[in-house]
Structure formats: C-alpha cells, structure tokens
Amino acid sequence: MSTVRHYHHSFRYSYETSLRKHFLLIGIWAVFIIILLLLAFYFIEPSRALLKLEDLSLTGLTLACFATFFRLAAAYIFALILAIPLALFITKSPRLEKILLPTFDIVQSVPVLAFFPVIVLLFVKVNFFEGAAIFVLFMAMLWNIVFSMVGGLKTIPQDIEAAAFVFGSKGIRKLTTVTLPAVFPYLIMGSLLAWGQGWNILIVAEVLHNYIPGGTQSQDLYGLGSLLVNASYQGKNLPFISALVAMVILIGLMNFFIWQKLLHLAERYKFD
Amino acid sequence: MTDGIRLNKVYKSYPTTPEKWAVRDFTLEVKNQEFFCLVGPSGCGKSTVLKLIVGLEKPTSGQVQRPMGISMDFQSGALMPWLTVEENVAFGLKMRGDGAQKIHDLCNKYLEMVNLQHFSEKYPRELSGGQRQRVGIARALAVEPQALLLDEPFSALDSITTDELHKDLLAIWKQTKITIIMVSHILEEAVLLADRIGVVVDGSIRGIMEVSMPRPRKDSDKDFEREAKKLKELMV
C-alpha cells in the first residue's frame, strides 16, 4: 500500500514530541528577540530617533522591526490567553451561545479606533505608553481568534467527544488532549487573521501623540508604524520607503518561517 | 458493580417540542461473555441504548447496571487524527494513568491482535477504512474492559473488508472472553455473529431471538436463511 504523505517529514513526530518541540522553539525565539530588543534600546534612544529620521540607520530600522514585532507578539499572546477561555465559555451551552455570540458579534464590529483616544489617555495617566499600543492591538486581534475558535469547536465530531468521554478524558485533560488539538487548525487561521488586523492597526497604535492633548512626536512609540507616519509627515521619502520595505520583509519572513510551517502542521489536526 | 449488563424499565426522552422518546420501557439483560446484537430500523433507539449503557446519556427514568470496565468503538472509528496509531490505542491507557512500559506492552499486544503491529507509526489519514476500524477496536480493547460496545462498526465498509473483520472480531471475542453488545442494521450480520439478538422498534425491545446455529457460521448454511427469516418476522 502506498503511503499517503500529507505532511512534511520533519513533522512526523509523535504529537507530544512535536508540541514540546514547537513550543520550545517559540520560547527560544521569544527570549532571543527580547534580549536583542533590550540591548538595542540600551544603545539607541528611540524617542530621539523619530525626530531625526535623516539619521535612520540599518540598526535603527532593525530596532524598529523588533519593537513592532514585540508589541504585536505581546498583544497576540494576551489575545490568545483571553480568546481560548472566551470561546470555550461561549460554546458551553446552546443557551449561552444564543446570547453571547450575537453580543460579541456586535462588540467586535465597533471600531477599536473609536475608543482609542480614551484608552491612550488612561495609559498616559499611569505613564505606560506601550500599554496603550498593546491594548489597541490586542482588541483588534482578539475577535478573529475568538470567532475562528468558536467555529472550530462546533465542528468537533460527536464521535470524538464520545470517545473522549468513554476513555476518561475530562476537564483540563480533555482540553489539552482533545479540544485544543481539534481546534488547532482554526486557531492558526484565526491567528493569521489576527496578525493581519494587527499590521493594519499598527500605524495608529504606535503614533500616540495625535491622541494626547498637547502631544509631541517624542511621545510616539518607536517602531515601523511610527516611522512610516512620521517619515510621511516630515516628507522624508527614504526613511518612508525603508520602513515600508522593512515591514514587507518582516511580514514575508513571518509568513515563511512561522505561518507556512504552522499551516502545514495544522493539516495533521484536521478531521476527514 | 455487575459483570453483565442490565437495563430495567429505562426511558429516555429529549427536550424537544413535542417531546421525543428515544427509548421507552426498555428492559434487557446481557449475560457475561455473551455476544449480543441489537438490530432495528434507523432511528429506533439502538445507538441511544448503547449511549445509556456506556454512560454518555443519563436515563430519564429506570436503571442501568454496567460492569466496572466498559469500552466502546464507533462507526467512524473516532480516531484522533493528530495521534499515531499507537498513540490512539494508548489514549485510554494514558487517561487512566498507566505507566509508559505497561502502555507500550498493551499497545503492542492489541495491535498484534488486530494485525496492525507494523502500522504503529502511521497516522489515521494513512489508513484504509478497515484499518481504522481495527485501530478503533484495538483502542477499545487496550483498556481491557469487561464489556465492549460496538456502534455499527462495519456499516461504512465494503463487504470483503467487513467479512474479514467479522472473522477477526469473533476471534478476538473468543480470545478475550469479554461481553460484546453490537448495534447493527444488517440482520444477516447479527445472525452471523451473535449469541442472541434483540429487535428494537420505536425505542422498545420487540423481542429477543436466540441464534441456535453453531459457530463458525456461514451465510450459505441452510439454517442461516431460516434464522434470518425468523428475525425479519420479529421486526414486522
């Protein structure tokens, strides 16, 4: 019998091994990026860099990439942590679902930028500018993950749920051994869409001075979004194009190293 | 806890409008180590009875007595697509908290029993329908239950594969000496396999027929047609 090969050979590990391996890889990359970011911020003062765009160097551009990626990643992690229990809660019972799903549908269609000025002011009061950006990105990303996961939860075959019950998989164990693996493809799709939303909102999220009364460019957060806006505002074409190209390269690298691999891995989790 | 399986005046309804009775006044006793089949038309409540026995559904009224160890195989196999064959077979054992060596030994034992010992690293998507059904059976047996429930396990398979699996199932039953309750909508299949057959119509047991033919049985035997005819008459 010929073997049907749907998966790249590097993913032919047991589920537990590949899960550990992938989370370890993600963890190592996260630590690496955070260390680079902290080192870079030590040597460059981001707030002044936005005022002197003509001095933008490759190092400065790389720092902007890391800073932006860090904000998006932080927002994504918070969105994921909230989205999973939210989706599970929504689908807990048909009655709850009838009430909550339309409610959240309405909430998610309210533009997050509509209440961005209020959010910024709240975070400015406690002198936590990064929080404002991360919160807005988080709100933009959250609903894609929630609704994708709700869709995934509703497609888990009844036989699988029955098998989980029969073989004693309950509670948290059922969540980790059956539910989360079963919705993994939907989580990946939702995450892809979430990051797309994040990139969309980025330009606003990093440019805070427009929303602070009497604000100046020094209050913007250093990153690709603020570079694009400030370069455009100052009429500096080279930094603008550099930032744009850097963004495209960053998105391309993410697509190649992260999303394509996750989408390929997700094939293993799909039901026939 | 009993060794056999007993249902005593069991009723099961669902909260629809109007109220739907899936099972009504259902009384049945299946003896220890018996091979029992439930047959009946689609929607008569056979699968609901299995769910009541395994505990997936709670009866609206009545009593269900079941042995300590009870396991189930499903029509679709219900294999986790992200787990290998061995990991699927090990699933119940891991949930039970068995040690790694014991799990490995039991998986090997039951994969050999279903002739899939060389497929342990494959994923369900790489198997045929018959092979997936074998894995489902191995998974159900690996927890070494006292009773095994089968919900139309062969209905999605071709006749040649089904014949092979019939022989394998009987061999496994003979070897493990467990109680088997199998749901089927194919009367001939029930006559071929079962010691006794319960006919379910509209959620109730219409009658129980004992199959007097000795094993091994063939559908070409002259007694086979007579038993199948008796069963059809019970259903009418």
XYZ file of C-alpha atoms in Angstrom:
508
model
C 0.000 0.000 0.000
C 1.461 3.376 -0.993
C 1.896 5.822 1.838
C -0.170 8.968 1.545
C 2.237 11.719 2.557
C 0.360 14.814 3.584
C 2.961 16.071 5.977
C 6.494 17.232 5.658
C 8.753 14.538 7.060
C 10.068 16.866 9.780
C 6.610 16.787 11.368
C 6.436 13.029 11.647
C 6.948 13.076 15.370
C 4.517 11.992 17.976
C 2.034 14.671 18.968
C 3.602 15.240 22.350
C 7.097 15.442 20.975
C 6.194 17.892 18.243
C 4.139 20.052 20.613
C 7.049 20.270 23.064
C 9.487 20.912 20.224
C 7.391 23.697 18.717
C 6.733 25.455 21.987
C 10.433 25.202 22.848
C 11.348 26.786 19.516
C 8.843 29.587 20.036
C 10.156 30.126 23.553
C 13.792 30.271 22.400
C 12.957 32.775 19.667
C 10.953 34.917 22.092
C 13.835 35.055 24.578
C 16.302 35.830 21.762
C 14.177 38.696 20.439
C 13.613 40.160 23.900
C 17.362 40.117 24.645
C 18.153 41.788 21.299
C 15.473 44.389 21.919
C 16.725 45.245 25.390
C 20.318 45.515 24.119
C 19.253 47.694 21.203
C 17.172 50.017 23.383
C 20.221 50.381 25.638
C 22.287 51.767 22.759
C 19.674 53.769 20.883
C 17.250 56.327 22.281
C 14.107 55.619 20.325
C 12.283 58.850 21.136
C 15.012 60.992 19.559
C 15.338 58.663 16.575
C 11.858 59.620 15.356
C 12.780 63.301 15.358
C 15.970 62.772 13.336
C 14.781 60.476 10.574
C 17.590 61.540 8.262
C 19.940 59.708 10.656
C 17.943 56.471 10.354
C 20.428 53.636 10.084
C 20.079 49.933 9.391
C 20.463 49.347 13.113
C 17.682 51.801 13.825
C 15.457 50.139 11.232
C 16.179 46.699 12.682
C 15.366 48.002 16.141
C 12.079 49.384 14.799
C 11.273 45.925 13.359
C 11.957 44.227 16.679
C 9.988 46.819 18.634
C 6.964 46.478 16.350
C 7.164 42.691 16.367
C 7.426 42.707 20.147
C 4.290 44.820 20.509
C 2.333 42.670 18.075
C 3.555 39.476 19.752
C 2.650 40.747 23.216
C -0.822 41.779 22.025
C -1.262 38.403 20.310
C -0.294 36.440 23.400
C -2.765 38.403 25.535
C -5.445 37.950 22.861
C -4.798 34.192 22.751
C -4.910 33.878 26.534
C -8.324 35.564 26.625
C -9.756 34.175 23.380
C -9.441 30.495 24.307
C -11.476 30.571 27.538
C -13.898 33.062 25.969
C -14.597 30.744 23.032
C -14.965 27.770 25.390
C -17.373 29.767 27.560
C -19.475 30.861 24.576
C -19.915 27.274 23.386
C -20.507 25.858 26.873
C -24.246 25.629 26.317
C -26.677 26.378 23.462
C -28.445 28.991 25.624
C -25.238 30.866 26.403
C -24.238 30.699 22.778
C -27.576 32.184 21.669
C -26.987 35.196 23.916
C -23.232 35.703 23.762
C -22.458 35.091 20.109
C -24.644 37.900 18.732
C -23.464 40.168 21.580
C -19.811 39.659 20.769
C -20.604 39.978 17.079
C -21.842 43.487 17.765
C -18.957 44.319 20.084
C -16.359 43.228 17.553
C -17.861 45.408 14.826
C -17.368 48.559 16.911
C -14.131 50.056 15.512
C -11.409 49.832 18.131
C -10.110 53.230 16.997
C -13.365 54.800 18.111
C -12.329 54.457 21.721
C -8.560 54.639 21.167
C -8.255 58.257 22.449
C -9.827 57.247 25.772
C -7.529 54.239 26.076
C -4.447 56.336 25.337
C -5.349 58.885 27.984
C -5.896 56.149 30.568
C -2.467 54.654 29.933
C -0.779 58.068 29.670
C -2.084 58.855 33.142
C -0.090 55.927 34.527
C 2.849 56.725 32.219
C 2.599 53.386 30.397
C 2.620 54.308 26.718
C 3.450 50.816 25.492
C 0.315 49.608 27.237
C -1.877 51.834 25.082
C -0.442 50.427 21.854
C -0.526 46.834 23.036
C -4.110 47.199 24.273
C -5.352 48.563 20.940
C -3.528 45.819 19.034
C -4.959 43.259 21.472
C -8.526 44.480 20.894
C -8.006 44.364 17.119
C -6.647 40.801 17.262
C -8.970 39.258 19.849
C -12.165 38.692 17.885
C -10.606 36.942 14.913
C -9.244 34.295 17.256
C -12.480 34.015 19.251
C -14.747 33.511 16.253
C -12.352 31.167 14.472
C -12.130 29.066 17.601
C -15.916 29.049 18.085
C -16.224 27.781 14.523
C -13.658 25.083 15.261
C -15.339 23.965 18.471
C -18.607 23.460 16.643
C -17.002 21.183 14.047
C -15.521 18.666 16.508
C -17.273 15.394 15.534
C -19.670 13.982 18.124
C -17.884 10.624 17.962
C -14.654 12.278 19.084
C -16.437 13.866 22.041
C -17.983 10.489 22.829
C -14.607 8.726 22.567
C -13.069 11.298 24.903
C -15.800 10.574 27.453
C -15.563 6.795 27.099
C -11.794 6.778 27.600
C -11.871 9.079 30.615
C -10.680 12.351 29.081
C -12.344 15.060 31.165
C -11.869 18.634 32.324
C -8.409 20.157 31.764
C -7.069 16.870 30.381
C -9.787 16.879 27.740
C -8.921 20.471 26.917
C -5.248 19.664 26.333
C -5.603 16.198 24.781
C -8.717 16.599 22.645
C -10.271 20.079 22.426
C -7.224 22.250 21.725
C -5.687 19.828 19.209
C -9.074 19.520 17.494
C -9.378 23.309 17.045
C -5.681 23.825 16.255
C -6.244 24.488 12.506
C -8.895 27.080 13.371
C -6.624 28.676 15.959
C -3.921 29.048 13.319
C -6.333 30.583 10.792
C -7.698 32.927 13.449
C -4.166 33.876 14.460
C -3.226 34.611 10.849
C -6.222 36.913 10.510
C -5.461 38.465 13.898
C -1.918 39.367 12.888
C -3.282 40.812 9.649
C -5.546 43.053 11.708
C -2.595 43.934 13.911
C -0.476 45.097 10.980
C -3.442 47.173 9.791
C -3.881 48.961 13.105
C -0.173 49.355 13.785
C 0.164 52.743 12.154
C -2.350 54.184 14.565
C -1.280 52.173 17.598
C 2.298 53.479 17.606
C 1.509 57.100 16.801
C 0.187 58.261 20.151
C 0.854 61.995 20.034
C -2.280 62.629 17.912
C -4.423 61.412 20.794
C -2.641 63.182 23.655
C -3.659 66.796 24.261
C -0.591 68.895 23.506
C 1.251 65.747 22.447
C 4.551 65.740 20.525
C 6.330 63.222 18.356
C 8.543 62.317 21.282
C 5.526 60.533 22.755
C 5.203 58.195 19.791
C 6.388 54.659 20.246
C 9.407 53.751 18.158
C 8.504 51.183 15.548
C 7.709 50.641 11.889
C 4.257 52.225 12.209
C 5.527 55.459 13.748
C 8.454 55.546 11.293
C 6.036 55.369 8.369
C 3.736 58.066 9.745
C 6.470 60.432 10.857
C 8.500 59.991 7.644
C 5.365 60.725 5.645
C 4.567 63.753 7.812
C 8.113 65.122 7.532
C 8.271 64.399 3.795
C 11.264 62.082 4.200
C 10.929 59.614 1.323
C 13.957 57.409 2.008
C 13.050 56.567 5.611
C 9.440 56.013 4.488
C 10.390 53.568 1.767
C 12.926 51.895 4.075
C 10.301 51.381 6.747
C 7.804 50.068 4.201
C 10.319 47.620 2.720
C 11.308 46.515 6.229
C 7.652 45.875 7.059
C 7.144 43.840 3.897
C 10.302 41.823 4.600
C 9.244 41.217 8.207
C 5.779 40.052 7.143
C 7.355 37.861 4.457
C 9.773 36.289 6.936
C 6.951 35.616 9.373
C 4.931 34.031 6.606
C 7.834 31.820 5.554
C 9.192 30.810 8.937
C 6.044 30.768 11.019
C 2.711 30.749 9.207
C 3.532 28.351 6.386
C 5.018 25.868 8.840
C 2.067 26.154 11.206
C -0.430 25.788 8.356
C 1.396 22.683 7.204
C 1.423 21.279 10.733
C -2.286 22.076 11.076
C -3.036 19.591 8.267
C -2.302 16.787 10.702
C -5.031 18.016 13.039
C -7.838 18.167 10.505
C -10.697 15.694 10.620
C -11.591 13.904 7.397
C -20.970 -3.491 40.100
C -22.384 -6.267 37.984
C -20.487 -8.401 35.476
C -23.349 -8.495 32.996
C -25.293 -5.516 31.674
C -28.837 -4.797 32.812
C -31.343 -2.186 31.735
C -34.512 -2.119 33.800
C -37.576 -0.172 32.544
C -35.368 2.513 31.041
C -36.912 5.571 29.463
C -35.015 8.286 27.640
C -36.571 11.419 26.221
C -35.112 14.552 24.673
C -36.441 18.045 25.447
C -37.838 18.774 22.001
C -41.304 20.019 21.097
C -43.156 17.715 21.007
C -41.222 15.601 23.490
C -39.383 12.781 21.778
C -38.982 9.382 23.414
C -35.826 7.755 22.053
C -36.113 4.771 24.394
C -39.196 3.615 26.267
C -39.787 0.830 28.754
C -36.524 -0.828 27.752
C -35.631 -3.908 29.763
C -32.702 -6.064 28.787
C -30.164 -8.336 30.417
C -26.962 -9.280 28.644
C -25.013 -12.099 30.248
C -21.334 -12.068 30.992
C -19.154 -13.035 27.977
C -22.179 -13.044 25.691
C -22.149 -11.650 22.128
C -25.390 -9.712 21.866
C -26.659 -7.761 18.879
C -29.249 -5.018 18.780
C -30.967 -4.648 15.419
C -33.732 -2.428 14.200
C -34.630 0.233 11.659
C -32.831 3.573 11.588
C -33.877 5.913 14.361
C -35.338 3.186 16.564
C -33.075 3.997 19.506
C -30.346 1.332 19.218
C -27.462 3.803 19.452
C -29.195 5.641 22.288
C -29.303 2.359 24.221
C -25.540 1.995 23.762
C -25.003 5.573 24.964
C -27.124 4.828 28.030
C -25.115 1.703 28.765
C -21.730 3.426 28.498
C -22.934 6.470 30.436
C -22.833 9.052 27.647
C -26.522 9.675 28.258
C -28.437 9.512 31.510
C -31.824 7.766 31.514
C -34.901 9.888 32.126
C -36.062 7.059 34.360
C -35.147 3.452 35.037
C -31.900 1.786 35.965
C -28.801 0.857 34.041
C -26.310 -1.553 35.556
C -22.957 -1.882 33.910
C -19.652 -3.572 34.765
C -16.651 -1.599 36.048
C -14.709 -1.698 32.812
C -16.689 -0.781 29.716
C -15.368 0.432 26.405
C -16.740 1.432 23.043
C -15.876 1.546 19.356
C -17.632 3.868 16.938
C -18.900 3.715 13.387
C -16.339 6.233 12.206
C -13.565 4.779 14.379
C -13.374 8.183 16.127
C -9.591 8.213 15.919
C -7.716 11.405 16.813
C -6.110 12.467 13.517
C -3.125 14.133 15.217
C -2.096 10.935 17.022
C -0.305 7.966 15.517
C -1.923 4.535 15.542
C -0.014 3.580 18.691
C -0.893 6.860 20.416
C -4.555 6.371 19.556
C -4.504 2.866 21.036
C -2.677 4.245 24.095
C -5.198 7.066 24.584
C -7.414 5.368 27.163
C -4.407 3.933 28.977
C -2.806 7.388 29.292
C -6.048 8.828 30.632
C -6.092 6.017 33.162
C -2.559 6.938 34.236
C -0.810 3.680 33.340
C 2.985 3.629 33.194
C 4.863 4.004 29.917
C 6.097 0.402 29.778
C 2.663 -1.050 30.501
C 1.120 1.213 27.856
C 3.723 0.171 25.317
C 3.222 -3.534 26.057
C -0.572 -3.318 25.895
C -0.466 -1.334 22.653
C 1.800 -3.938 21.069
C -0.413 -6.765 22.301
C -3.659 -5.354 20.909
C -2.146 -4.051 17.693
C -0.886 -7.595 17.085
C -4.340 -8.920 17.864
C -5.813 -6.766 15.060
C -2.832 -7.430 12.745
C -1.635 -3.824 12.700
C 1.644 -4.207 14.576
C 3.581 -2.763 11.633
C 1.391 0.335 11.404
C 2.047 1.825 14.835
C 3.784 4.975 13.471
C 1.163 5.704 10.827
C -1.466 8.390 11.144
C -5.189 7.613 10.698
C -5.246 9.504 7.414
C -2.754 6.985 6.033
C -5.000 4.006 6.797
C -7.876 2.411 4.947
C -11.381 2.324 6.432
C -10.946 -1.255 7.601
C -7.602 -0.497 9.207
C -9.054 2.490 11.048
C -11.818 0.271 12.363
C -9.215 -2.216 13.594
C -7.374 0.580 15.402
C -10.670 1.640 16.982
C -11.226 -1.910 18.196
C -7.646 -2.161 19.484
C -8.085 1.117 21.366
C -11.314 -0.119 22.909
C -9.707 -3.433 23.916
C -6.437 -1.933 25.195
C -8.132 -0.721 28.396
C -9.029 -4.424 28.983
C -12.710 -3.839 29.599
C -15.222 -6.400 30.753
C -17.690 -5.238 28.122
C -17.249 -3.812 24.651
C -19.909 -1.799 22.849
C -19.802 -1.501 19.072
C -21.969 1.063 17.318
C -22.424 -0.128 13.728
C -18.655 -0.572 13.350
C -18.736 -2.048 9.842
C -21.564 -0.105 8.199
C -19.203 2.197 6.279
C -17.022 -0.599 4.917
C -17.145 -2.754 1.799
C -18.350 -6.366 2.040
C -14.918 -8.010 1.665
C -13.393 -5.910 4.445
C -16.482 -6.475 6.567
C -16.207 -10.273 6.170
C -12.556 -10.149 7.271
C -13.394 -8.006 10.247
C -16.255 -10.300 11.237
C -13.824 -13.211 11.462
C -11.281 -11.114 13.367
C -13.921 -9.838 15.795
C -15.112 -13.359 16.588
C -11.515 -14.480 17.108
C -10.884 -11.536 19.444
C -14.103 -12.254 21.357
C -13.115 -15.896 21.755
C -9.642 -14.905 22.954
C -10.610 -12.094 25.348
C -13.898 -13.601 26.623
C -15.490 -10.182 27.068
C -19.161 -9.258 26.762
C -19.935 -7.639 23.419
C -23.018 -5.634 22.520
C -23.089 -4.651 18.887
C -25.593 -2.430 17.143
C -26.305 -3.255 13.531
C -28.957 -2.516 10.962
C -27.940 -5.578 8.922
C -29.901 -8.637 10.082
C -27.563 -11.118 8.380
C -24.591 -9.635 10.218
C -26.356 -10.117 13.545
C -27.209 -13.751 12.729
C -23.596 -14.398 11.712
C -22.077 -13.011 14.902
C -24.439 -13.015 17.855
C -25.493 -15.493 20.528
C -28.736 -13.548 20.943
C -30.304 -10.732 19.004
C -32.600 -8.049 20.394
C -35.010 -6.414 17.968
C -35.621 -2.738 18.754
C -38.611 -0.943 17.298
C -39.739 2.559 18.343
C -37.396 2.628 21.313
C -38.532 -0.673 22.854
C -37.419 -4.269 22.688
C -39.899 -6.031 20.369
C -38.374 -9.428 21.046
C -35.192 -11.383 21.668
C -34.087 -14.243 19.486
C -31.526 -16.846 20.379
C -29.348 -17.949 17.445
C -29.124 -21.714 17.673
C -26.583 -22.225 14.874
C -23.172 -23.484 15.933
C -20.041 -21.474 15.039
C -18.362 -20.969 12.635
C -21.439 -19.792 10.713
C -21.710 -19.164 7.008
C -24.462 -17.267 5.238
C -24.620 -20.163 2.764
C -25.730 -22.561 5.547
C -29.343 -23.731 5.164
C -30.117 -22.805 8.763
C -28.847 -19.261 8.195
C -31.750 -18.261 5.957
C -34.212 -19.705 8.441
C -32.726 -17.683 11.339
C -32.638 -14.502 9.259
C -36.280 -15.042 8.288
C -37.271 -15.547 11.942
C -35.551 -12.273 12.751
C -37.325 -10.383 9.949
C -40.661 -11.680 11.210
C -39.870 -10.334 14.664
C -39.302 -6.895 13.210
C -42.578 -6.679 11.339
